Coordinates of C-alpha atoms in Angstrom, one line a residue:
Chain A
M195 CA 0.0 0.0 0.0
S196 CA 2.0 3.0 1.1
D197 CA 5.1 1.0 0.4
H198 CA 5.0 2.9 -2.8
A199 CA 7.6 5.5 -3.2
D200 CA 6.8 8.7 -1.4
H201 CA 9.6 10.6 -3.1
P202 CA 9.3 14.2 -1.8
T203 CA 10.6 15.4 -5.1
L204 CA 7.7 14.1 -7.0
G205 CA 4.7 16.3 -7.9
L206 CA 1.2 15.3 -7.0
G207 CA 0.4 14.0 -10.4
A208 CA 3.4 11.8 -10.5
R209 CA 2.7 10.6 -7.0
L210 CA -0.8 9.6 -8.0
W211 CA 0.5 8.0 -11.2
S212 CA 2.9 5.9 -9.1
W213 CA -0.2 4.4 -7.4
R214 CA -1.8 3.3 -10.6
Y215 CA -1.4 -0.5 -10.1
F216 CA -2.6 -0.2 -6.5
V217 CA -5.7 1.6 -7.6
L218 CA -6.3 -0.8 -10.5
R219 CA -5.9 -3.8 -8.2
R220 CA -8.4 -2.5 -5.7
L221 CA -10.8 -1.7 -8.5
S222 CA -10.4 -5.2 -9.8
Q223 CA -10.8 -6.8 -6.4
F224 CA -13.8 -4.8 -5.3
G225 CA -15.3 -4.8 -8.8
I226 CA -15.4 -8.6 -8.9
L227 CA -16.9 -8.7 -5.4
L228 CA -19.5 -6.1 -6.5
L229 CA -20.4 -8.1 -9.7
F230 CA -21.1 -11.2 -7.6
F231 CA -22.9 -9.2 -4.9
G232 CA -25.0 -7.2 -7.3
S233 CA -26.1 -10.3 -9.2
A234 CA -27.0 -12.1 -6.0
H235 CA -28.8 -9.3 -4.1
W236 CA -29.8 -6.6 -6.6
G237 CA -30.8 -8.8 -9.4
W238 CA -28.2 -7.5 -11.9
Q239 CA -29.1 -9.0 -15.3
V240 CA -27.8 -8.8 -18.8
A241 CA -31.2 -9.8 -20.2
K242 CA -34.4 -11.0 -18.7
D243 CA -33.7 -13.9 -16.3
V244 CA -30.1 -14.0 -17.3
P245 CA -28.1 -12.9 -14.2
L246 CA -24.8 -11.1 -14.8
L247 CA -22.5 -13.2 -12.7
T248 CA -23.9 -16.0 -10.5
G249 CA -22.0 -18.1 -8.0
N250 CA -18.7 -17.1 -6.4
L251 CA -15.0 -17.6 -6.9
S252 CA -15.4 -21.4 -6.5
A253 CA -17.7 -21.7 -9.5
S254 CA -19.6 -19.1 -11.4
E255 CA -21.4 -18.3 -14.6
F256 CA -21.0 -15.1 -16.5
A257 CA -24.1 -13.8 -18.4
G258 CA -25.5 -17.3 -18.6
L259 CA -22.8 -18.2 -21.2
L260 CA -19.4 -18.5 -19.7
P261 CA -18.9 -21.0 -17.0
M262 CA -16.0 -20.5 -14.7
A263 CA -14.6 -22.7 -11.9
D264 CA -11.7 -22.8 -9.5
P265 CA -9.4 -25.5 -11.0
F266 CA -7.9 -26.2 -7.6
A267 CA -11.4 -26.8 -6.0
A268 CA -12.3 -28.9 -9.0
L269 CA -9.1 -30.9 -8.6
Q270 CA -9.9 -31.6 -5.0
I271 CA -13.4 -32.6 -5.7
F272 CA -12.1 -35.0 -8.4
L273 CA -9.6 -36.5 -5.9
A274 CA -12.4 -36.8 -3.3
G275 CA -13.9 -39.3 -5.6
H276 CA -16.6 -37.4 -7.5
V277 CA -17.0 -37.7 -11.2
L278 CA -17.1 -34.1 -12.3
Q279 CA -19.8 -32.8 -14.6
Q280 CA -18.9 -31.3 -17.9
E281 CA -19.8 -27.7 -16.9
V282 CA -17.4 -27.5 -14.0
I283 CA -14.6 -29.1 -16.1
V284 CA -15.1 -26.6 -18.9
G285 CA -15.2 -23.8 -16.3
A286 CA -12.0 -24.9 -14.6
L287 CA -10.3 -25.2 -18.0
I288 CA -11.3 -21.6 -19.0
V289 CA -10.0 -20.2 -15.7
L290 CA -6.9 -22.3 -15.9
G291 CA -6.2 -21.1 -19.5
F292 CA -6.6 -17.5 -18.5
Y293 CA -4.2 -17.7 -15.6
L294 CA -1.7 -19.8 -17.6
L295 CA -1.6 -16.8 -19.9
V296 CA -1.5 -13.9 -17.5
G297 CA 0.4 -15.7 -14.7
G298 CA -1.2 -17.8 -12.0
R299 CA -0.7 -15.6 -9.0
V300 CA -2.4 -12.7 -10.8
Y301 CA -5.4 -14.3 -9.0
C302 CA -3.7 -13.5 -5.6
A303 CA -3.0 -9.8 -6.3
W304 CA -5.9 -8.9 -8.5
V305 CA -8.9 -11.1 -7.5
C306 CA -8.5 -12.7 -4.1
P307 CA -10.6 -10.9 -1.4
V308 CA -8.1 -12.1 1.3
N309 CA -5.4 -10.0 -0.3
L310 CA -7.3 -6.9 0.8
V311 CA -7.0 -8.1 4.4
T312 CA -3.4 -9.2 4.2
D313 CA -2.3 -6.0 2.4
L314 CA -3.9 -4.0 5.2
A315 CA -2.1 -6.0 7.8
N316 CA 1.1 -5.5 6.0
W317 CA 0.6 -1.8 5.7
L318 CA -0.1 -1.5 9.4
R319 CA 2.9 -3.7 10.2
N320 CA 5.2 -1.4 8.3
R321 CA 3.6 1.6 9.8
F322 CA 4.2 0.4 13.4
G323 CA 7.5 -1.4 12.6
I324 CA 6.3 -4.7 14.0
Q325 CA 8.9 -7.4 13.9
A326 CA 8.3 -11.0 13.0
Q327 CA 7.8 -13.5 15.9
I328 CA 8.5 -16.7 14.0
Y329 CA 10.1 -17.7 10.8
F330 CA 9.4 -20.6 8.6
S331 CA 10.1 -21.4 5.0
R332 CA 8.0 -19.9 2.2
N333 CA 8.0 -23.3 0.7
T334 CA 5.6 -24.5 3.5
R335 CA 2.7 -23.6 1.2
Y336 CA 3.7 -26.3 -1.2
F337 CA 3.5 -28.8 1.6
V338 CA 0.1 -27.4 2.5
L339 CA -0.9 -27.8 -1.2
A340 CA 0.3 -31.4 -1.2
A341 CA -1.5 -32.1 2.1
S342 CA -4.8 -30.6 0.8
L343 CA -4.7 -33.0 -2.2
V344 CA -3.7 -36.0 -0.2
L345 CA -6.4 -35.3 2.5
S346 CA -9.0 -34.8 -0.2
M347 CA -8.3 -38.3 -1.4
L348 CA -8.2 -39.8 2.1
M349 CA -11.2 -37.9 3.6
G350 CA -13.5 -37.9 0.6
V351 CA -14.2 -34.2 0.8
A352 CA -12.4 -31.3 -0.8
A353 CA -9.9 -30.7 2.0
F354 CA -9.0 -27.1 1.4
E355 CA -12.4 -25.9 0.3
W356 CA -13.8 -27.1 3.6
V357 CA -11.5 -24.9 5.7
S358 CA -10.6 -22.2 3.2
P359 CA -10.7 -18.7 4.7
I360 CA -10.8 -17.4 1.1
G361 CA -14.0 -19.4 0.4
M362 CA -15.5 -18.5 3.8
A363 CA -14.9 -14.8 3.4
H364 CA -16.1 -14.6 -0.2
R365 CA -19.2 -16.7 0.4
E366 CA -20.2 -14.9 3.4
I367 CA -19.9 -11.5 1.8
I368 CA -22.2 -12.7 -1.0
F369 CA -24.5 -15.2 0.8
G370 CA -24.7 -14.0 4.4
F371 CA -22.5 -13.6 7.4
G372 CA -21.3 -16.3 9.7
L373 CA -18.2 -17.2 11.6
G374 CA -16.0 -17.1 8.5
F375 CA -14.9 -13.7 9.4
Q376 CA -13.2 -15.1 12.4
A377 CA -10.9 -16.9 10.1
L378 CA -10.3 -13.7 8.2
A379 CA -9.5 -11.9 11.5
A380 CA -7.1 -14.7 12.4
I381 CA -5.3 -14.2 9.1
F382 CA -5.2 -10.5 9.7
L383 CA -3.7 -10.9 13.2
F384 CA -1.2 -13.6 12.1
D385 CA 0.0 -11.3 9.3
L386 CA 0.1 -8.2 11.5
L387 CA 1.7 -9.6 14.6
I388 CA 3.4 -12.9 13.9
L389 CA 4.8 -13.3 10.4
K390 CA 5.1 -10.8 7.6
H391 CA 3.1 -12.0 4.5
G392 CA 2.4 -15.0 6.7
W393 CA -0.8 -16.3 5.0
C394 CA -0.3 -15.3 1.3
G395 CA 3.4 -15.8 1.2
H396 CA 3.9 -18.9 3.4
L397 CA 0.8 -20.9 3.9
C398 CA -2.0 -20.5 1.4
P399 CA -2.2 -23.6 -0.8
L400 CA -4.3 -21.8 -3.4
G401 CA -1.4 -19.3 -3.9
A402 CA 0.9 -22.3 -4.1
F403 CA -1.3 -23.9 -6.7
W404 CA -1.3 -20.7 -8.8
S405 CA 2.5 -20.4 -8.4
V406 CA 2.9 -23.8 -9.9
V407 CA 0.4 -23.0 -12.7
G408 CA 2.0 -19.7 -13.8
R409 CA 5.5 -20.9 -13.6
R410 CA 6.4 -21.6 -17.3
T411 CA 3.6 -20.1 -19.4
A412 CA 2.8 -16.7 -18.1
Q413 CA 3.0 -14.1 -20.9
V414 CA 2.6 -11.0 -18.7
R415 CA 5.7 -10.6 -16.7
V416 CA 7.9 -7.8 -15.2
R417 CA 10.8 -7.1 -17.5
F418 CA 14.2 -6.4 -15.8
D419 CA 16.6 -4.2 -17.5
K420 CA 20.0 -4.9 -16.0
T421 CA 21.8 -2.0 -17.7
S422 CA 19.9 0.7 -15.9
C423 CA 19.5 -1.1 -12.5
T424 CA 21.6 0.4 -9.8
H425 CA 20.8 -2.4 -7.2
C426 CA 19.3 0.1 -4.8
G427 CA 16.9 -2.6 -3.5
D428 CA 13.8 -0.4 -3.4
C429 CA 11.9 -3.1 -5.3
A430 CA 12.7 -5.8 -2.8
K431 CA 11.5 -3.6 0.0
V432 CA 8.0 -3.3 -1.4
C433 CA 7.7 -6.8 -2.9
P434 CA 5.5 -9.2 -1.0
E435 CA 7.6 -12.1 -2.4
P436 CA 11.1 -10.6 -2.4
Q437 CA 12.7 -13.9 -3.2
V438 CA 11.4 -13.5 -6.8
L439 CA 13.7 -10.4 -7.2
N440 CA 17.0 -12.4 -7.1
L441 CA 18.7 -9.8 -9.3
K442 CA 21.6 -12.1 -10.2
R443 CA 19.2 -14.5 -11.8
L444 CA 17.1 -11.8 -13.2
E445 CA 20.2 -10.4 -15.0
E446 CA 20.5 -13.7 -16.8
V447 CA 16.8 -14.3 -17.6
G448 CA 15.8 -10.7 -18.3
Y449 CA 12.5 -10.8 -16.4
V450 CA 10.9 -11.8 -13.1
Y451 CA 10.5 -15.5 -14.1
S452 CA 9.3 -17.0 -10.8
G453 CA 5.8 -18.4 -10.6
E454 CA 5.5 -16.8 -7.1
C455 CA 5.4 -13.3 -8.6
S456 CA 1.8 -12.1 -8.5
N457 CA 2.1 -9.3 -11.0
C458 CA 1.0 -6.9 -8.3
G459 CA 3.0 -4.1 -9.9
R460 CA 4.4 -2.7 -6.6
C461 CA 8.0 -2.8 -7.9
T462 CA 7.4 -1.1 -11.2
P463 CA 6.5 2.4 -10.1
V464 CA 8.9 2.3 -7.2
C465 CA 12.0 1.6 -9.3
P466 CA 13.8 5.0 -9.6
E467 CA 15.5 3.9 -12.8
G468 CA 12.5 2.3 -14.4
S469 CA 14.4 -1.0 -14.8
L470 CA 11.3 -3.0 -13.9
R471 CA 8.3 -2.7 -16.2
F472 CA 5.3 -4.9 -17.2
D473 CA 5.8 -6.4 -20.5
L474 CA 4.6 -9.3 -22.7
R475 CA 7.0 -12.1 -22.6
P476 CA 7.7 -12.4 -26.4
M477 CA 8.7 -8.8 -26.4
I478 CA 10.9 -8.9 -23.4
H479 CA 14.1 -10.0 -25.1
R480 CA 13.7 -7.5 -27.9
H481 CA 13.1 -4.6 -25.5
N482 CA 16.0 -5.7 -23.3
A483 CA 18.3 -5.9 -26.4
K484 CA 17.2 -2.4 -27.4
A485 CA 18.1 -1.1 -23.9
H486 CA 21.5 -2.8 -24.2
G487 CA 21.9 -1.2 -27.6
K488 CA 21.3 2.2 -26.1
Q489 CA 23.7 1.6 -23.4
D490 CA 26.4 0.6 -25.8
V491 CA 25.9 3.7 -27.9
S492 CA 26.1 6.0 -25.0
Chain B
M147 CA 34.3 -37.8 9.4
A148 CA 32.7 -36.1 12.4
E149 CA 31.3 -33.5 10.0
V150 CA 29.5 -36.2 8.0
K151 CA 28.1 -37.7 11.2
T152 CA 26.7 -34.3 12.3
S153 CA 25.1 -33.6 9.0
R154 CA 23.5 -37.1 9.0
R155 CA 22.2 -36.5 12.5
D156 CA 21.0 -33.1 11.4
F157 CA 19.3 -34.7 8.4
L158 CA 17.6 -37.3 10.5
V159 CA 16.5 -34.8 13.1
K160 CA 15.2 -32.5 10.4
L161 CA 13.4 -35.4 8.8
A162 CA 11.8 -36.5 12.0
Q163 CA 10.8 -32.9 12.8
G164 CA 9.3 -32.4 9.4
T165 CA 7.5 -35.7 9.4
S166 CA 6.0 -35.1 12.9
L167 CA 5.0 -31.6 12.0
A168 CA 3.3 -32.8 8.8
A169 CA 1.6 -35.6 10.7
T170 CA 0.4 -33.3 13.4
G171 CA -0.9 -30.8 11.0
G172 CA -2.5 -33.5 8.9
F173 CA -4.3 -35.1 11.8
L174 CA -5.6 -31.7 13.0
W175 CA -6.8 -30.9 9.5
A176 CA -8.4 -34.3 9.1
H177 CA -10.1 -33.9 12.4
L178 CA -11.5 -30.5 11.4
L179 CA -12.7 -32.0 8.1
R180 CA -14.4 -34.9 9.9
Q181 CA -16.1 -32.6 12.4
E182 CA -17.3 -30.3 9.6
A183 CA -18.4 -32.9 7.1
R184 CA -20.4 -34.8 9.7
A185 CA -21.4 -31.6 11.2
Q186 CA -25.1 -32.4 11.6
P187 CA -27.4 -34.8 9.8
Y188 CA -30.4 -32.5 9.9
A189 CA -29.5 -30.4 6.8
L190 CA -32.3 -30.5 4.1
R191 CA -30.8 -30.4 0.7
P192 CA -32.1 -28.9 -2.6
P193 CA -34.0 -31.3 -4.9
G194 CA -31.9 -33.9 -6.7
A195 CA -29.1 -33.8 -4.1
L196 CA -26.9 -36.8 -4.0
P197 CA -26.8 -38.9 -0.8
E198 CA -25.2 -36.8 2.0
V199 CA -21.7 -38.2 1.8
D200 CA -21.5 -37.9 -2.0
F201 CA -23.1 -34.5 -1.8
N202 CA -20.5 -33.3 0.6
A203 CA -17.8 -34.5 -1.7
A204 CA -19.3 -33.0 -4.9
C205 CA -20.6 -29.7 -3.8
I206 CA -18.2 -26.9 -4.8
K207 CA -20.0 -24.4 -2.5
C208 CA -20.6 -21.8 -5.3
G209 CA -24.2 -20.9 -4.4
Q210 CA -25.5 -20.9 -8.0
C211 CA -28.4 -23.0 -6.8
V212 CA -29.2 -20.4 -4.2
T213 CA -29.2 -17.6 -6.8
A214 CA -31.3 -19.7 -9.2
C215 CA -34.1 -20.4 -6.7
P216 CA -36.9 -17.9 -7.5
Y217 CA -38.3 -18.2 -3.9
D218 CA -35.1 -17.5 -1.9
T219 CA -35.6 -20.9 -0.4
L220 CA -32.0 -22.0 -0.3
N221 CA -29.2 -20.7 1.9
L222 CA -25.4 -21.4 1.9
A223 CA -24.4 -22.5 5.3
P224 CA -22.1 -20.0 6.9
A225 CA -19.1 -21.1 9.0
G226 CA -20.0 -22.3 12.5
G227 CA -23.7 -22.7 11.7
G228 CA -23.8 -26.4 12.5
I229 CA -24.5 -27.4 8.9
P230 CA -21.5 -28.4 6.7
I231 CA -19.8 -25.2 5.7
G232 CA -20.8 -23.5 2.5
T233 CA -23.3 -26.1 1.4
P234 CA -26.9 -25.2 0.3
H235 CA -29.8 -26.1 2.6
F236 CA -33.3 -24.9 3.4
T237 CA -35.5 -24.4 6.4
P238 CA -39.0 -25.2 5.4
R239 CA -40.7 -23.4 8.3
K240 CA -39.2 -20.2 6.9
V241 CA -39.4 -20.9 3.2
P242 CA -40.2 -24.3 1.8
C243 CA -39.4 -25.6 -1.6
Y244 CA -42.2 -24.8 -4.0
L245 CA -41.3 -27.6 -6.4
C246 CA -40.6 -25.6 -9.6
P247 CA -41.3 -28.0 -12.5
D248 CA -38.2 -26.9 -14.4
I249 CA -35.9 -27.4 -11.3
P250 CA -33.8 -24.3 -11.8
C251 CA -31.5 -25.0 -8.8
M252 CA -30.5 -28.4 -10.1
K253 CA -29.9 -26.9 -13.6
A254 CA -27.6 -24.3 -12.1
C255 CA -25.4 -26.8 -10.3
P256 CA -22.1 -27.1 -12.2
T257 CA -20.7 -30.2 -10.4
G258 CA -23.6 -32.6 -10.4
A259 CA -24.0 -32.5 -6.6
L260 CA -27.6 -31.8 -7.5
S261 CA -28.0 -34.7 -9.9
P262 CA -29.3 -34.0 -13.4
E263 CA -30.9 -37.4 -13.3
L264 CA -33.8 -35.9 -11.5
K265 CA -36.3 -35.3 -14.4
D266 CA -39.6 -34.9 -12.5
I267 CA -39.6 -32.6 -9.4
N268 CA -42.2 -34.8 -7.9
E269 CA -39.6 -37.6 -7.8
S270 CA -37.3 -35.5 -5.6
R271 CA -36.8 -36.8 -2.0
M272 CA -35.5 -33.9 0.0
G273 CA -36.8 -35.3 3.3
L274 CA -39.9 -36.8 4.8
A275 CA -42.8 -35.1 6.6
V276 CA -43.3 -36.4 10.1
I277 CA -46.3 -35.7 12.2
D278 CA -46.2 -35.1 16.0
V279 CA -49.6 -36.6 16.8
E280 CA -49.5 -35.2 20.3
N281 CA -49.6 -31.6 19.0
C282 CA -51.4 -32.1 15.7
L283 CA -54.7 -30.2 15.7
S284 CA -56.4 -32.9 13.6
W285 CA -55.3 -35.5 16.2
K286 CA -56.9 -33.3 18.8
G287 CA -60.2 -33.8 16.9
L288 CA -60.2 -30.4 15.2
R289 CA -61.0 -30.2 11.5
C290 CA -57.6 -28.6 10.7
E291 CA -56.2 -30.6 7.8
I292 CA -54.3 -27.7 6.5
C293 CA -51.2 -29.8 5.7
H294 CA -53.4 -32.1 3.6
R295 CA -54.9 -29.3 1.7
E296 CA -51.6 -27.4 1.1
C297 CA -49.7 -30.5 0.0
P298 CA -48.8 -30.3 -3.7
L299 CA -49.2 -34.1 -3.9
K300 CA -52.5 -34.1 -1.9
G301 CA -54.0 -37.5 -1.8
K302 CA -50.7 -39.2 -2.5
A303 CA -48.1 -37.8 -0.1
I304 CA -50.6 -36.9 2.6
T305 CA -54.0 -38.6 2.9
L306 CA -56.8 -38.1 5.4
E307 CA -57.7 -41.1 7.4
T308 CA -60.5 -41.6 9.9
H309 CA -59.6 -42.4 13.4
P310 CA -62.1 -43.3 16.2
R311 CA -62.5 -40.6 18.8
Q312 CA -63.0 -41.5 22.5
L313 CA -66.6 -41.5 23.8
S314 CA -67.8 -39.9 20.5
K315 CA -69.7 -41.3 17.6
H316 CA -67.8 -39.0 15.3
A317 CA -64.4 -40.0 13.9
M318 CA -61.4 -37.8 13.7
F319 CA -59.9 -37.0 10.3
V320 CA -56.1 -37.3 10.7
P321 CA -53.4 -36.7 8.2
L322 CA -51.1 -39.6 7.2
V323 CA -47.8 -39.1 5.3
H324 CA -46.8 -41.6 2.6
S325 CA -43.0 -41.9 2.1
D326 CA -43.4 -43.2 -1.5
A327 CA -44.9 -39.9 -2.6
C328 CA -43.6 -37.3 -0.1
T329 CA -41.0 -35.0 -1.7
G330 CA -40.0 -33.3 1.5
C331 CA -40.8 -29.9 0.1
G332 CA -41.9 -28.6 3.5
I333 CA -45.0 -26.7 2.3
C334 CA -47.0 -28.6 5.0
E335 CA -44.5 -27.5 7.7
R336 CA -44.7 -23.9 6.5
A337 CA -48.5 -24.1 6.6
C338 CA -49.0 -25.9 9.9
P339 CA -50.8 -23.4 12.2
T340 CA -49.5 -24.6 15.5
Q341 CA -46.9 -22.5 17.3
E342 CA -44.2 -24.9 16.6
A343 CA -44.9 -27.0 13.5
A344 CA -46.6 -30.3 14.4
I345 CA -45.6 -31.6 10.9
R346 CA -42.0 -31.2 10.0
I347 CA -39.5 -32.4 7.4
L348 CA -36.6 -34.6 8.5
P349 CA -34.0 -36.4 6.5
H350 CA -35.1 -39.9 5.6
N351 CA -32.3 -41.6 7.5
L352 CA -33.4 -39.9 10.8
V353 CA -37.0 -41.2 10.7
Q354 CA -37.2 -44.2 8.5
G355 CA -36.7 -47.6 9.8
K356 CA -35.9 -50.7 7.7
I357 CA -37.8 -53.9 8.1
G358 CA -35.0 -56.2 6.9
E359 CA -35.1 -58.4 3.9
H360 CA -35.6 -61.7 5.8
Y361 CA -39.1 -60.7 6.8
R362 CA -41.6 -62.2 4.3
L363 CA -45.0 -60.8 4.5
G364 CA -46.8 -63.9 3.4
W365 CA -50.2 -62.3 3.3
T366 CA -49.2 -59.8 0.6
F367 CA -48.6 -60.8 -3.0
E368 CA -46.1 -58.0 -3.6
T369 CA -43.6 -59.5 -1.2
E370 CA -41.1 -61.6 -3.1
I371 CA -39.0 -64.3 -1.6
T372 CA -35.6 -62.7 -1.4
Q373 CA -32.4 -64.3 -2.6
D374 CA -31.1 -64.3 0.9
F375 CA -33.9 -66.5 2.2
K376 CA -34.3 -69.7 0.3
P377 CA -35.8 -72.7 1.9
A378 CA -33.1 -75.4 2.3
A379 CA -35.4 -78.4 2.0
P380 CA -37.3 -79.3 -1.2
A381 CA -40.4 -79.2 0.8
A382 CA -41.1 -75.6 0.0
P383 CA -43.7 -73.7 1.9
V384 CA -46.9 -72.9 0.0
T385 CA -46.1 -70.0 -2.2
P386 CA -48.8 -67.4 -2.7
A387 CA -49.0 -68.4 -6.4
E388 CA -50.2 -71.9 -5.4
A389 CA -52.7 -70.8 -2.8
P390 CA -55.6 -69.9 -5.2
K391 CA -55.4 -73.5 -6.7
E392 CA -56.3 -75.0 -3.3
A393 CA -58.8 -72.4 -2.3
P394 CA -61.8 -73.5 -4.5
K395 CA -62.0 -76.9 -2.6
E396 CA -63.8 -75.3 0.2
A397 CA -66.2 -72.4 0.6
P398 CA -64.6 -69.0 1.3
G399 CA -64.0 -68.5 5.0
V400 CA -64.0 -72.2 5.9
D401 CA -61.0 -73.6 7.5
Y402 CA -60.1 -76.4 10.0
L403 CA -61.9 -74.7 12.8
N404 CA -65.3 -74.5 11.3
R405 CA -65.1 -77.3 8.8
G406 CA -68.2 -79.4 8.8
L407 CA -70.4 -76.9 10.6

């Protein structure tokens, strides 16, 4: 949030401009919630008796035409021993295809409602300078991911969907309140007081799932221009997954290649040299080559 | 050499720590799931719902059935509500199922947790109406019969039967539920005028007994001899099919007690 550069030298317009991805992300997150809520409670329709967006993030249908489903949830249900119906398979493939293109963890930064809570916790944490109480590996989430798949098989129910704070929060916003908000409060306190980026960066199996999905195929990535980078480290300070900004590796690859990058766009406005920018992957090498060329000429 | 030993010990300790952590976490998680999935057996599911265990496995908790329902009958269970989390259910005393012939909730289900094999809404079995005869107005001798009149399958799912009344020449008309036709829609429960409904919907497994296949009701022709019960000796008991052959020998109503009278 306010991790974004507050350079005193910048004018108001430039300062606002530096917040562009933050604003867009919030618009996206709240907008998606609003579409679900409006269709469920205010009868938003595209035509008579065709609701705009029914369901929730687990499975939904847009304008009566486009089915969507959470592929992770569908996978768990499949492992739990249920033969999936065509609609949910098609929906899961559509969603999977989308995130394969834009990067799996785009879900985390641009869609997931829990991100609103964890971002707030992180902002407060920075504000008050709260230190971490415990440390454990960020790879824990992959074990949680594996555990949720194994448990789905053993228990015969979709293991993560039955305890998911994401699902609880999202459902209860749309379909009525319950104790799910306690889970959300727990995540908030955990991220605020115990471990920085504790939930999204260490535990969440859905984030781990999307990290795996986006690893190789993501076409929207942050380009890294090694010629202009001064290694000031501002990007790593604002990044919720700073391990993806291993500059030595980035110099070789030319872009932020890790599946754990959520394309949140915090690093791009904050870089004083403009070395980090969103780009389409096929263009990245050409753009980097161009930048190198410029460097050589000068 | 000592270095190798240390790292091996480290490795083993790390392995043990990791395994025990995973096992503890796994057991806790599994316990939570078991608690939640078996949360309570009283949930009434939308029409076409698979049997409870399969339903819990298949439901993706998306709520599209809830939105599709034109009567706002269905709710998604919030966390901590006693009903398996995020699954659709309804409370007939508040809003019953009005048995839409096109079954929009089932059509909205993307996973098949509400099975598309249900073609006729009258074939749905969401639960079974049960009458509390101690508090039913009809059983008190009043001509209430509201459940019978409101029942969408009146005459099949709920019939009116006569029942003798103490010290009175007049009979009582009491409602009787038939499980072969009752859909469990809950319109009767909604309509029941008593303070707490005297007719209410419960899941079948909570109210229905099972006679057991070894009982042969010899006086009905519908009862088949099951495979489990086959007479061992060739001296088979008289089957109902043979009975009419012997019957004409004697006049109706005559047996060994009054023979020759």
